[in-house]
mmCIF file of C-alpha atoms in Angstrom:
data_model
loop_
_atom_site.group_PDB
_atom_site.id
_atom_site.type_symbol
_atom_site.label_atom_id
_atom_site.label_comp_id
_atom_site.label_asym_id
_atom_site.label_seq_id
_atom_site.Cartn_x
_atom_site.Cartn_y
_atom_site.Cartn_z
ATOM 1 C CA ALA A 28 -18.892 25.440 13.561
ATOM 2 C CA GLY A 29 -18.074 24.988 9.979
ATOM 3 C CA VAL A 30 -17.020 22.010 7.967
ATOM 4 C CA PRO A 31 -13.255 21.419 7.960
ATOM 5 C CA LEU A 32 -11.714 22.370 4.622
ATOM 6 C CA THR A 33 -10.315 18.875 4.033
ATOM 7 C CA ALA A 34 -13.755 17.330 4.485
ATOM 8 C CA ALA A 35 -15.309 19.762 1.994
ATOM 9 C CA LEU A 36 -12.906 18.960 -0.849
ATOM 10 C CA PRO A 37 -13.662 16.033 -3.153
ATOM 11 C CA ALA A 38 -11.212 13.155 -2.911
ATOM 12 C CA GLY A 39 -10.313 13.176 -6.610
ATOM 13 C CA PRO A 40 -8.531 10.499 -8.616
ATOM 14 C CA GLN A 41 -5.924 8.278 -6.992
ATOM 15 C CA ILE A 42 -3.192 5.930 -8.121
ATOM 16 C CA VAL A 43 -2.743 2.737 -6.137
ATOM 17 C CA VAL A 44 0.738 1.211 -6.311
ATOM 18 C CA SER A 45 1.393 -2.474 -5.587
ATOM 19 C CA VAL A 46 5.027 -3.545 -5.622
ATOM 20 C CA TYR A 47 5.909 -7.232 -5.945
ATOM 21 C CA GLY A 48 9.249 -9.036 -5.869
ATOM 22 C CA PRO A 49 10.803 -12.447 -5.221
ATOM 23 C CA ASP A 50 11.459 -13.717 -1.701
ATOM 24 C CA VAL A 51 14.403 -15.957 -0.713
ATOM 25 C CA PHE A 52 12.590 -18.999 -2.173
ATOM 26 C CA GLY A 53 11.822 -17.294 -5.492
ATOM 27 C CA ASN A 54 8.112 -16.799 -4.742
ATOM 28 C CA ASP A 55 6.581 -13.556 -6.016
ATOM 29 C CA VAL A 56 5.403 -11.730 -2.858
ATOM 30 C CA VAL A 57 4.060 -8.270 -2.119
ATOM 31 C CA ARG A 58 6.781 -5.779 -1.170
ATOM 32 C CA GLY A 59 4.491 -2.836 -0.497
ATOM 33 C CA TYR A 60 1.276 -0.935 -1.129
ATOM 34 C CA GLY A 61 0.718 2.788 -1.382
ATOM 35 C CA ALA A 62 -1.784 5.298 -2.725
ATOM 36 C CA VAL A 63 -1.548 8.925 -3.776
ATOM 37 C CA HIS A 64 -4.002 11.506 -5.068
ATOM 38 C CA VAL A 65 -3.295 12.606 -8.635
ATOM 39 C CA PRO A 66 -2.664 16.365 -8.775
ATOM 40 C CA ILE A 67 -5.131 18.261 -10.956
ATOM 41 C CA GLU A 68 -3.145 21.506 -11.276
ATOM 42 C CA PRO A 69 -0.979 21.856 -14.412
ATOM 43 C CA GLY A 70 2.759 21.433 -13.966
ATOM 44 C CA ARG A 71 5.290 18.954 -12.632
ATOM 45 C CA HIS A 72 4.521 17.378 -9.270
ATOM 46 C CA ILE A 73 6.671 15.004 -7.229
ATOM 47 C CA ARG A 74 4.943 12.772 -4.673
ATOM 48 C CA ILE A 75 6.611 10.420 -2.206
ATOM 49 C CA LEU A 76 4.452 7.448 -1.278
ATOM 50 C CA PRO A 77 5.062 5.714 2.036
ATOM 51 C CA MET A 78 4.681 1.992 1.346
ATOM 52 C CA PHE A 79 3.299 -0.607 3.741
ATOM 53 C CA VAL A 80 2.695 -4.367 3.807
ATOM 54 C CA PRO A 81 0.044 -6.299 5.747
ATOM 55 C CA GLU A 82 1.366 -8.553 8.501
ATOM 56 C CA SER A 83 0.132 -11.748 10.089
ATOM 57 C CA THR A 84 -1.412 -11.253 13.502
ATOM 58 C CA SER A 85 0.112 -14.244 15.312
ATOM 59 C CA ARG A 86 3.435 -16.087 15.411
ATOM 60 C CA LEU A 87 1.736 -19.228 14.069
ATOM 61 C CA GLN A 88 0.338 -17.332 11.085
ATOM 62 C CA GLN A 89 3.751 -15.730 10.481
ATOM 63 C CA PHE A 90 5.459 -19.130 10.477
ATOM 64 C CA THR A 91 2.781 -20.687 8.268
ATOM 65 C CA SER A 92 2.969 -17.848 5.731
ATOM 66 C CA TRP A 93 6.796 -18.062 5.687
ATOM 67 C CA PHE A 94 6.737 -21.860 5.351
ATOM 68 C CA THR A 95 4.133 -21.933 2.562
ATOM 69 C CA GLY A 96 5.430 -18.809 0.807
ATOM 70 C CA ARG A 97 1.946 -17.239 0.931
ATOM 71 C CA ARG A 98 2.153 -13.914 2.731
ATOM 72 C CA PRO A 99 -0.841 -11.726 3.604
ATOM 73 C CA GLU A 100 -1.925 -9.409 0.799
ATOM 74 C CA PHE A 101 -4.937 -7.328 -0.186
ATOM 75 C CA THR A 102 -7.161 -8.769 -2.899
ATOM 76 C CA ASP A 103 -8.992 -5.492 -3.548
ATOM 77 C CA PRO A 104 -7.003 -2.303 -4.327
ATOM 78 C CA ARG A 105 -9.862 -0.198 -2.949
ATOM 79 C CA VAL A 106 -8.717 -1.202 0.546
ATOM 80 C CA VAL A 107 -5.467 0.672 -0.084
ATOM 81 C CA ALA A 108 -7.133 3.688 -1.738
ATOM 82 C CA GLN A 109 -9.982 4.230 0.705
ATOM 83 C CA GLY A 110 -8.322 3.382 3.966
ATOM 84 C CA GLU A 111 -11.745 2.447 5.309
ATOM 85 C CA GLY A 112 -11.421 -0.647 7.486
ATOM 86 C CA ARG A 113 -7.618 -0.499 7.406
ATOM 87 C CA GLU A 114 -7.449 0.615 11.034
ATOM 88 C CA VAL A 115 -8.048 -2.994 12.072
ATOM 89 C CA THR A 116 -5.384 -4.357 9.706
ATOM 90 C CA ARG A 117 -1.869 -4.814 11.046
ATOM 91 C CA VAL A 118 0.654 -3.306 8.621
ATOM 92 C CA ARG A 119 4.390 -2.607 8.620
ATOM 93 C CA SER A 120 6.078 0.360 6.968
ATOM 94 C CA GLN A 121 8.154 -0.779 3.985
ATOM 95 C CA GLY A 122 10.027 2.137 2.413
ATOM 96 C CA PHE A 123 8.999 4.764 -0.110
ATOM 97 C CA VAL A 124 8.244 5.153 -3.822
ATOM 98 C CA THR A 125 8.726 8.468 -5.624
ATOM 99 C CA ILE A 126 6.268 9.330 -8.411
ATOM 100 C CA SER A 127 6.575 12.236 -10.820
ATOM 101 C CA PHE A 128 3.419 13.659 -12.438
ATOM 102 C CA ASN A 129 3.454 15.927 -15.497
ATOM 103 C CA VAL A 130 -0.036 17.405 -15.678
ATOM 104 C CA VAL A 131 -1.175 19.385 -18.720
#
């Protein structure tokens, strides 16, 4: 009846990645969000971030966001980093981003 090792470790610094790009109408829309903990050990580290995008919850909202060019997006990057409250947010997997860290 001990504390799990992962719960005992401090979270440490994170990098939040937000990728944007044009849609078919030329509007700048979110293409994906991801977060990764920054390694603290010296050396070269490669991290692959799974990216995700928030989705509308109903067909009407999907049509409205497509028609207006305003898709759902997070206004606060802490939502991506913490994950707290994200379990009630509908998201879709949207590829990967590879990040290379060179820690001294």
